[in-house]
mmCIF file of C-alpha atoms in Angstrom:
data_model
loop_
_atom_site.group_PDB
_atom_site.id
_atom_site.type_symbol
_atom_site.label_atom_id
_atom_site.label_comp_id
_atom_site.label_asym_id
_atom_site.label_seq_id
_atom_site.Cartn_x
_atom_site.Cartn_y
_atom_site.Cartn_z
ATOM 1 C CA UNK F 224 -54.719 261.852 103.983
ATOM 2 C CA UNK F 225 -52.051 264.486 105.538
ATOM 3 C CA UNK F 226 -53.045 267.888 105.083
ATOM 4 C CA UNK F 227 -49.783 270.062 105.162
ATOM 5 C CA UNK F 228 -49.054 273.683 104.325
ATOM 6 C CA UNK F 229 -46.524 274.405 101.612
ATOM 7 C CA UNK F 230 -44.122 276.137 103.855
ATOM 8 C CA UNK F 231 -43.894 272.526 106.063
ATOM 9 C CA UNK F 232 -43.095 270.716 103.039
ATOM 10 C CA UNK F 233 -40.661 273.667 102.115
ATOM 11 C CA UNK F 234 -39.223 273.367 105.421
ATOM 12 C CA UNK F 235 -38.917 269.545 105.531
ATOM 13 C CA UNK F 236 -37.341 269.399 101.502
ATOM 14 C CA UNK F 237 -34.751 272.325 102.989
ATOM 15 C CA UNK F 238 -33.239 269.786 106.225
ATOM 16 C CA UNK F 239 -33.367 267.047 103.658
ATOM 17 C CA UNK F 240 -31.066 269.171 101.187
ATOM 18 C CA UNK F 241 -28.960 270.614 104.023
ATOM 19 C CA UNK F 242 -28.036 267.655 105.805
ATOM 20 C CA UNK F 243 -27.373 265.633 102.134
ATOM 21 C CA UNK F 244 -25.891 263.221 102.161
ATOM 22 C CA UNK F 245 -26.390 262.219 105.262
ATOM 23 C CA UNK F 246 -30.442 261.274 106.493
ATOM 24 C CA UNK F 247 -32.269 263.919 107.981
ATOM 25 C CA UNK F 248 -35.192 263.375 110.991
ATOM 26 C CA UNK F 249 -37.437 265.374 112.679
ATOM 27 C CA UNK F 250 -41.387 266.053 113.784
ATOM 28 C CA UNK F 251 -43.840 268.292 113.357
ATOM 29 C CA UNK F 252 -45.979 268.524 116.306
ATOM 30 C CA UNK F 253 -49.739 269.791 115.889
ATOM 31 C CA UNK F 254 -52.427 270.129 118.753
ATOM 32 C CA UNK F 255 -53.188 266.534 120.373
ATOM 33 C CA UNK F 256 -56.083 265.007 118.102
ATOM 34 C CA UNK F 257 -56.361 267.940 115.523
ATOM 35 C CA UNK F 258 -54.366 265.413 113.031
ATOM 36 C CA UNK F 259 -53.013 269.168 111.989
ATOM 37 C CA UNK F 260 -49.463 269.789 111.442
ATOM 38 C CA UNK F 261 -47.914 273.088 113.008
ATOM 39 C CA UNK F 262 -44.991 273.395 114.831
ATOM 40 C CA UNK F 263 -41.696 272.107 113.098
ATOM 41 C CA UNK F 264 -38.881 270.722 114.780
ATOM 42 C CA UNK F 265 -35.854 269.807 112.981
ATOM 43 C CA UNK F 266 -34.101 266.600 115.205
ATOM 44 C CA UNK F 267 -30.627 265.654 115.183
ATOM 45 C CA UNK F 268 -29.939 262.589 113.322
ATOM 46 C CA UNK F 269 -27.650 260.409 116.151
ATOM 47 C CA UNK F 270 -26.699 258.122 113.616
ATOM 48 C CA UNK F 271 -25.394 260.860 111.480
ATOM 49 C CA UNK F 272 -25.632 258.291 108.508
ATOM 50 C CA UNK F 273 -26.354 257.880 104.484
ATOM 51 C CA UNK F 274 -28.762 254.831 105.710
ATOM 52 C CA UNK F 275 -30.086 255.112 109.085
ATOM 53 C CA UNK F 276 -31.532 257.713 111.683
ATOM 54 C CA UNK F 277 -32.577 257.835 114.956
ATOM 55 C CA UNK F 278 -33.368 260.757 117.193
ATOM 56 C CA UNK F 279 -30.961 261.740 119.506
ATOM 57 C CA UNK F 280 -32.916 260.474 122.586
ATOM 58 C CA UNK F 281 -31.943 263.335 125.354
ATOM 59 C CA UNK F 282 -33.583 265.721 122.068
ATOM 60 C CA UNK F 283 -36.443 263.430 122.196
ATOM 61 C CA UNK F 284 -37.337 263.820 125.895
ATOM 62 C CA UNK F 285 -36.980 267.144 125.668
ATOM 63 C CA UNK F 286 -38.923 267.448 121.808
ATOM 64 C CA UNK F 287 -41.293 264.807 123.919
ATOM 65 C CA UNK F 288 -42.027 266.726 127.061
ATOM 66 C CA UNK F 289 -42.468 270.400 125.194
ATOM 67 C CA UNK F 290 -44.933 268.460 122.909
ATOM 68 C CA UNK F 291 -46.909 267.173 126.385
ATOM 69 C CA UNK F 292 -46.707 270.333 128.313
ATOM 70 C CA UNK F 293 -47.851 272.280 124.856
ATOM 71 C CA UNK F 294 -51.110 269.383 124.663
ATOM 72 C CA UNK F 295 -49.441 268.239 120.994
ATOM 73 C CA UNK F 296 -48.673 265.390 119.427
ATOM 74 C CA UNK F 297 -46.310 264.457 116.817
ATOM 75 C CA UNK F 298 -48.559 264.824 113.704
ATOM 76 C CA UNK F 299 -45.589 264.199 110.973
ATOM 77 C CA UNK F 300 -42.208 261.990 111.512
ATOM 78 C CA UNK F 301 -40.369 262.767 108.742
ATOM 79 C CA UNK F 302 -36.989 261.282 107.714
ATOM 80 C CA UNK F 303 -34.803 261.333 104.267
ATOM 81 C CA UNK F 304 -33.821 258.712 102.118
ATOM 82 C CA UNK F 305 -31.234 260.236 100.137
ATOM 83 C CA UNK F 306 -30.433 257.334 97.369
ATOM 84 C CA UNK F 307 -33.404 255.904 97.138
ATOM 85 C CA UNK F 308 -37.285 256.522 96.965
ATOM 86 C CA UNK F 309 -39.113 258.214 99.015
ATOM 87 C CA UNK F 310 -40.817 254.584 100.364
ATOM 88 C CA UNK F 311 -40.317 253.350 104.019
ATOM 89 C CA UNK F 312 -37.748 250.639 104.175
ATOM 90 C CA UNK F 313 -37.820 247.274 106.369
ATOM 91 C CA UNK F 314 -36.393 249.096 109.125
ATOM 92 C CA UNK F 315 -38.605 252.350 109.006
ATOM 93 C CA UNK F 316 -41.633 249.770 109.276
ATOM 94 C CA UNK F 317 -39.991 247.599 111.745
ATOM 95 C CA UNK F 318 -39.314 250.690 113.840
ATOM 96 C CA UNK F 319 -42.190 252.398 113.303
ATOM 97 C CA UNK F 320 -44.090 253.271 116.928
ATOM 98 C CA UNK F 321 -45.855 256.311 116.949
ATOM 99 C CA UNK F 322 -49.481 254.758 115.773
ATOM 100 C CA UNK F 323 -51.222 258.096 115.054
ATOM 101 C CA UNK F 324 -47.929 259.628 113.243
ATOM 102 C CA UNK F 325 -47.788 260.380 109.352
ATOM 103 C CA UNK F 326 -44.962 259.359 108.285
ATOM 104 C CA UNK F 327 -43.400 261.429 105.761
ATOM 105 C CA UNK F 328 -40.246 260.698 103.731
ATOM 106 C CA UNK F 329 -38.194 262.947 101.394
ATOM 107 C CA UNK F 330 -36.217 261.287 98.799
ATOM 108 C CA UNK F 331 -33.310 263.396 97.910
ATOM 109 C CA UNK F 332 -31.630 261.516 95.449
ATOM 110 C CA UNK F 333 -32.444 263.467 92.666
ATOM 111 C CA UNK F 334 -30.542 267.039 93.047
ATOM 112 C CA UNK F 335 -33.353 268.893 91.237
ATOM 113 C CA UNK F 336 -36.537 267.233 92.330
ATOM 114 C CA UNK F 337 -37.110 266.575 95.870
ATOM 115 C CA UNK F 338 -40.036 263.598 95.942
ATOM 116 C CA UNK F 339 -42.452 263.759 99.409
ATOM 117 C CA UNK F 340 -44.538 260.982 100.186
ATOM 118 C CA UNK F 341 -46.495 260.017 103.260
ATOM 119 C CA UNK F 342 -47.557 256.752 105.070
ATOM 120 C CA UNK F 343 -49.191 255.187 107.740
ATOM 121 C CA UNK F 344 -47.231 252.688 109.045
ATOM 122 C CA UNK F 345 -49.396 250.411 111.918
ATOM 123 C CA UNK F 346 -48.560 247.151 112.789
ATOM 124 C CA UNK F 347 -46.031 246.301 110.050
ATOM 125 C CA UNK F 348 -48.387 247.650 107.787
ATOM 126 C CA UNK F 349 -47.521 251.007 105.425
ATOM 127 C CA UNK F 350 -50.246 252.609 103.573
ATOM 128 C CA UNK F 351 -49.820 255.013 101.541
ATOM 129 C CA UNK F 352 -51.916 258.270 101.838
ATOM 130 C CA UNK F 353 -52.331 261.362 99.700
ATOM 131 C CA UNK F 354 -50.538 264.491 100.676
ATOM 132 C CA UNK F 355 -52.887 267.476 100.369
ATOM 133 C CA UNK F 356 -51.443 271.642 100.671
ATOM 134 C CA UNK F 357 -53.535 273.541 102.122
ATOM 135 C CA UNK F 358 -53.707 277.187 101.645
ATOM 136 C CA UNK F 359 -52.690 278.914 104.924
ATOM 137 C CA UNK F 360 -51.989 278.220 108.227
ATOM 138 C CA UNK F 361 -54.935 278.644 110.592
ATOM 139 C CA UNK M 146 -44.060 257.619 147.812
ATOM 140 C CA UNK M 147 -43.544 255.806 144.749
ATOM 141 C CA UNK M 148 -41.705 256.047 141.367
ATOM 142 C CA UNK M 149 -43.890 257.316 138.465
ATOM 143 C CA UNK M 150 -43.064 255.901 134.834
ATOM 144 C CA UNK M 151 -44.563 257.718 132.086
ATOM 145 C CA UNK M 152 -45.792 255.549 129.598
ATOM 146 C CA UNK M 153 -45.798 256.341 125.654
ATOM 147 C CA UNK M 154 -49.084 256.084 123.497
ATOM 148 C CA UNK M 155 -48.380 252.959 122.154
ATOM 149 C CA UNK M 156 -48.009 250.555 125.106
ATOM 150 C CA UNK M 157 -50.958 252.433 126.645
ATOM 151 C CA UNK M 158 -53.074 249.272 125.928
ATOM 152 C CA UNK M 159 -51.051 247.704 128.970
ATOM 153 C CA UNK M 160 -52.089 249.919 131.334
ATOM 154 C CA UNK M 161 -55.927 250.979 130.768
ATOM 155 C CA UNK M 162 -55.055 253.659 129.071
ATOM 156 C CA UNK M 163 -53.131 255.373 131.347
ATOM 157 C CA UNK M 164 -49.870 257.779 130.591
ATOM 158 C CA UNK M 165 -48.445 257.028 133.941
ATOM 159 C CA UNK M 166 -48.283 254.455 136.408
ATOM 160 C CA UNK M 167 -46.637 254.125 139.356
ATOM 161 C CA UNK M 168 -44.315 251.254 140.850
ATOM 162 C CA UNK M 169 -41.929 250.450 143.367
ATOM 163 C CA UNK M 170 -37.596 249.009 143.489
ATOM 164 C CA UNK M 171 -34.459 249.787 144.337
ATOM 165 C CA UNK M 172 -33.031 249.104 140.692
ATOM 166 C CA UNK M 173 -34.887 249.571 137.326
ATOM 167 C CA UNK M 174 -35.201 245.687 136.895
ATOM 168 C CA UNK M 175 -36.999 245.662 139.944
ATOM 169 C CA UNK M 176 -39.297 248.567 139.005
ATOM 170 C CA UNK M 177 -39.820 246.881 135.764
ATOM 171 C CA UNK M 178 -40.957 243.307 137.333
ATOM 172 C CA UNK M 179 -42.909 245.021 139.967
ATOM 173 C CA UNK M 180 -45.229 247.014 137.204
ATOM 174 C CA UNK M 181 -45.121 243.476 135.177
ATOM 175 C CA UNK M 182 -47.303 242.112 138.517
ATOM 176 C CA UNK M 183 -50.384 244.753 137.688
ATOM 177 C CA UNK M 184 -49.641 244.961 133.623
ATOM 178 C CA UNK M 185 -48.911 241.553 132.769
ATOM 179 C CA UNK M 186 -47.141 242.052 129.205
ATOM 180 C CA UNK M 187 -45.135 245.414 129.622
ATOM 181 C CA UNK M 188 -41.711 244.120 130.710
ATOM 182 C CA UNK M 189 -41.693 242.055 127.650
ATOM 183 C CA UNK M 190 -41.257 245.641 125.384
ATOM 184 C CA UNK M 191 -39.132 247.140 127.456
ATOM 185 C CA UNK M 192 -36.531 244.211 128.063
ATOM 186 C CA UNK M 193 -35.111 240.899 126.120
ATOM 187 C CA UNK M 194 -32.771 238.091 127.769
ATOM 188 C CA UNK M 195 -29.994 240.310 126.590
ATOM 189 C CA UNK M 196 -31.398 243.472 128.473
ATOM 190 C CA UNK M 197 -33.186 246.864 127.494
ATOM 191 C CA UNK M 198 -34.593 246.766 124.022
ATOM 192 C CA UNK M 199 -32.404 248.587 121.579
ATOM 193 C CA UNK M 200 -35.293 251.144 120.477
ATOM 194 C CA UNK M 201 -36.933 252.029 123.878
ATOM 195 C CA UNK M 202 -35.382 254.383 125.234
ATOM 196 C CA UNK M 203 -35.665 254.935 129.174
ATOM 197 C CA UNK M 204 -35.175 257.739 131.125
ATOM 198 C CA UNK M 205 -34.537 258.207 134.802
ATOM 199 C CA UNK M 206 -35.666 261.758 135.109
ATOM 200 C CA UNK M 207 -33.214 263.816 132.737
ATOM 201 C CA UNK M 208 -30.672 261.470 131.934
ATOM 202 C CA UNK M 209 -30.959 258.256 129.637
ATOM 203 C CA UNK M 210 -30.668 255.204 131.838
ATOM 204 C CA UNK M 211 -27.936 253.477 129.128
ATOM 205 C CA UNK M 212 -25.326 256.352 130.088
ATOM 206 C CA UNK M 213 -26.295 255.412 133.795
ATOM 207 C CA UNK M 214 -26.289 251.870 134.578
ATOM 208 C CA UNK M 215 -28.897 250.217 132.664
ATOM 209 C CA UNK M 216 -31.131 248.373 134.019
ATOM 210 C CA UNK M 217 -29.273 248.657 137.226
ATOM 211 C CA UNK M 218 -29.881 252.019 137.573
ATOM 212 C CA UNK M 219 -30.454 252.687 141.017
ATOM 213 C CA UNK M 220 -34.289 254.225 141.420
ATOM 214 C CA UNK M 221 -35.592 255.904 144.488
ATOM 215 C CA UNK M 222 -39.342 256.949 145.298
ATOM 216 C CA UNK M 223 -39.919 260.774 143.879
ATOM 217 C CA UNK M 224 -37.955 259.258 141.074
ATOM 218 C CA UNK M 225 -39.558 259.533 137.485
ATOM 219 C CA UNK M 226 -38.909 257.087 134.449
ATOM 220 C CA UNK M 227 -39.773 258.011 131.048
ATOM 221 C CA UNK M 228 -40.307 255.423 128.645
ATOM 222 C CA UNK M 229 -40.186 256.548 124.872
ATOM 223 C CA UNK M 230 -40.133 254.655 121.923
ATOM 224 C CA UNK M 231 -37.167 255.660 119.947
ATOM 225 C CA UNK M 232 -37.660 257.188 116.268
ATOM 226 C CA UNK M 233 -35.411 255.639 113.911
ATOM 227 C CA UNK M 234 -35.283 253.796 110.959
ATOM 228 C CA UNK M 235 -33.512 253.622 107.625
#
């Protein structure tokens, strides 16, 4: 289950939109076992690509080494799929290497309705988990 | 003196749970086979026959070792390496 606060999701749905047709990446970094997400962080998509993304990797150390000297964690990876559903493809799992990471995806193919899902992906294996707002942030 | 190389949660299980590690070389190959003696297994993520692995990124201190010279990159004691998976899919 990833609990989330509506403006997180608001935040994640706006990227998506913004960077349209193109995918759009990013993290959300909470404190290091607290499985709580808190502190967005948009990435730049590298690939700058309808079908792929991957984090621009001098962002990353940097994202990376603010998250370590903070004691966080990347709590949600989020990326958009903007044709298709909101499900990870055979890339996202193949990729897939941050083993206590929810993995969120935004499907943006629908200009009105923005569908969020979210996944544990371990081993090759997704699972899909229930997303669940929470009220405020603490 | 030795090089540190920070090592990212999921290849942790290589080194007894520890974040960093430290080796020795004069080149990043060499670092690489030298930590392969004490964590049998690691060099096999980090590098195929045809070089570093497409999503790990490396970094020698600041800069990404692909826009230096690979696995060539020269490495000197004080030196730190960075390994992170990189996020990316489709």
């Amino acid at each position: 289950m990833l609990t989330i606060t509506q403006a997180l999701v608001d935040q994640m749905v706006a990227h998506a939109r913004a960077d349209h047709p193109d995918e759009a990446c990013g993290v959300i970094a909470g404190t290091y076992g607290s499985d709580r997400p808190e502190r967005f962080v948009a990435m730049t998509n590298a690939e700058r690509s309808p079908t792929f993304y991957r984090f621009d990797s001098l962002e990353q150390l940097k994202v990376w080494r603010e998250m370590d000297d903070r004691d966080e964690e990347p709590v949600v990876i989020y990326h958009s799929h903007t044709a298709t559903e909101a499900y990870p493809s055979r890339t996202d799992i193949a990729y897939a290497s941050e083993p206590n990471a929810h993995y969120v995806l935004v499907s943006t193919r629908d200009p009105e309705h923005a569908e969020l899902r979210s996944y544990r992906i371990l081993d090759g294996e997704v699972t899909e988990e229930e997303v669940v707002i929470s009220g405020s942030v603490m | 003196m030795a090089i540190e190389v920070r090592i990212p949660t999921i290849l942790r299980n290589l080194t007894d749970g520890a974040k960093a590690v430290d080796g020795k070389g004069g080149t990043l190959d060499e670092l690489f086979a030298d930590l392969e003696a004490r964590h049998p297994g690691l060099r096999a993520r980090l590098v195929d026959e045809k070089g570093l692995r497409r999503f790990v990124n490396v970094y020698l201190n600041d800069e990404d070792v692909r826009f230096l010279g690979g696995l060539g990159t020269v490495v000197a004691d004080g030196d730190t390496v960075t390994v992170l998976p990189a996020v990316a899919g489709g």
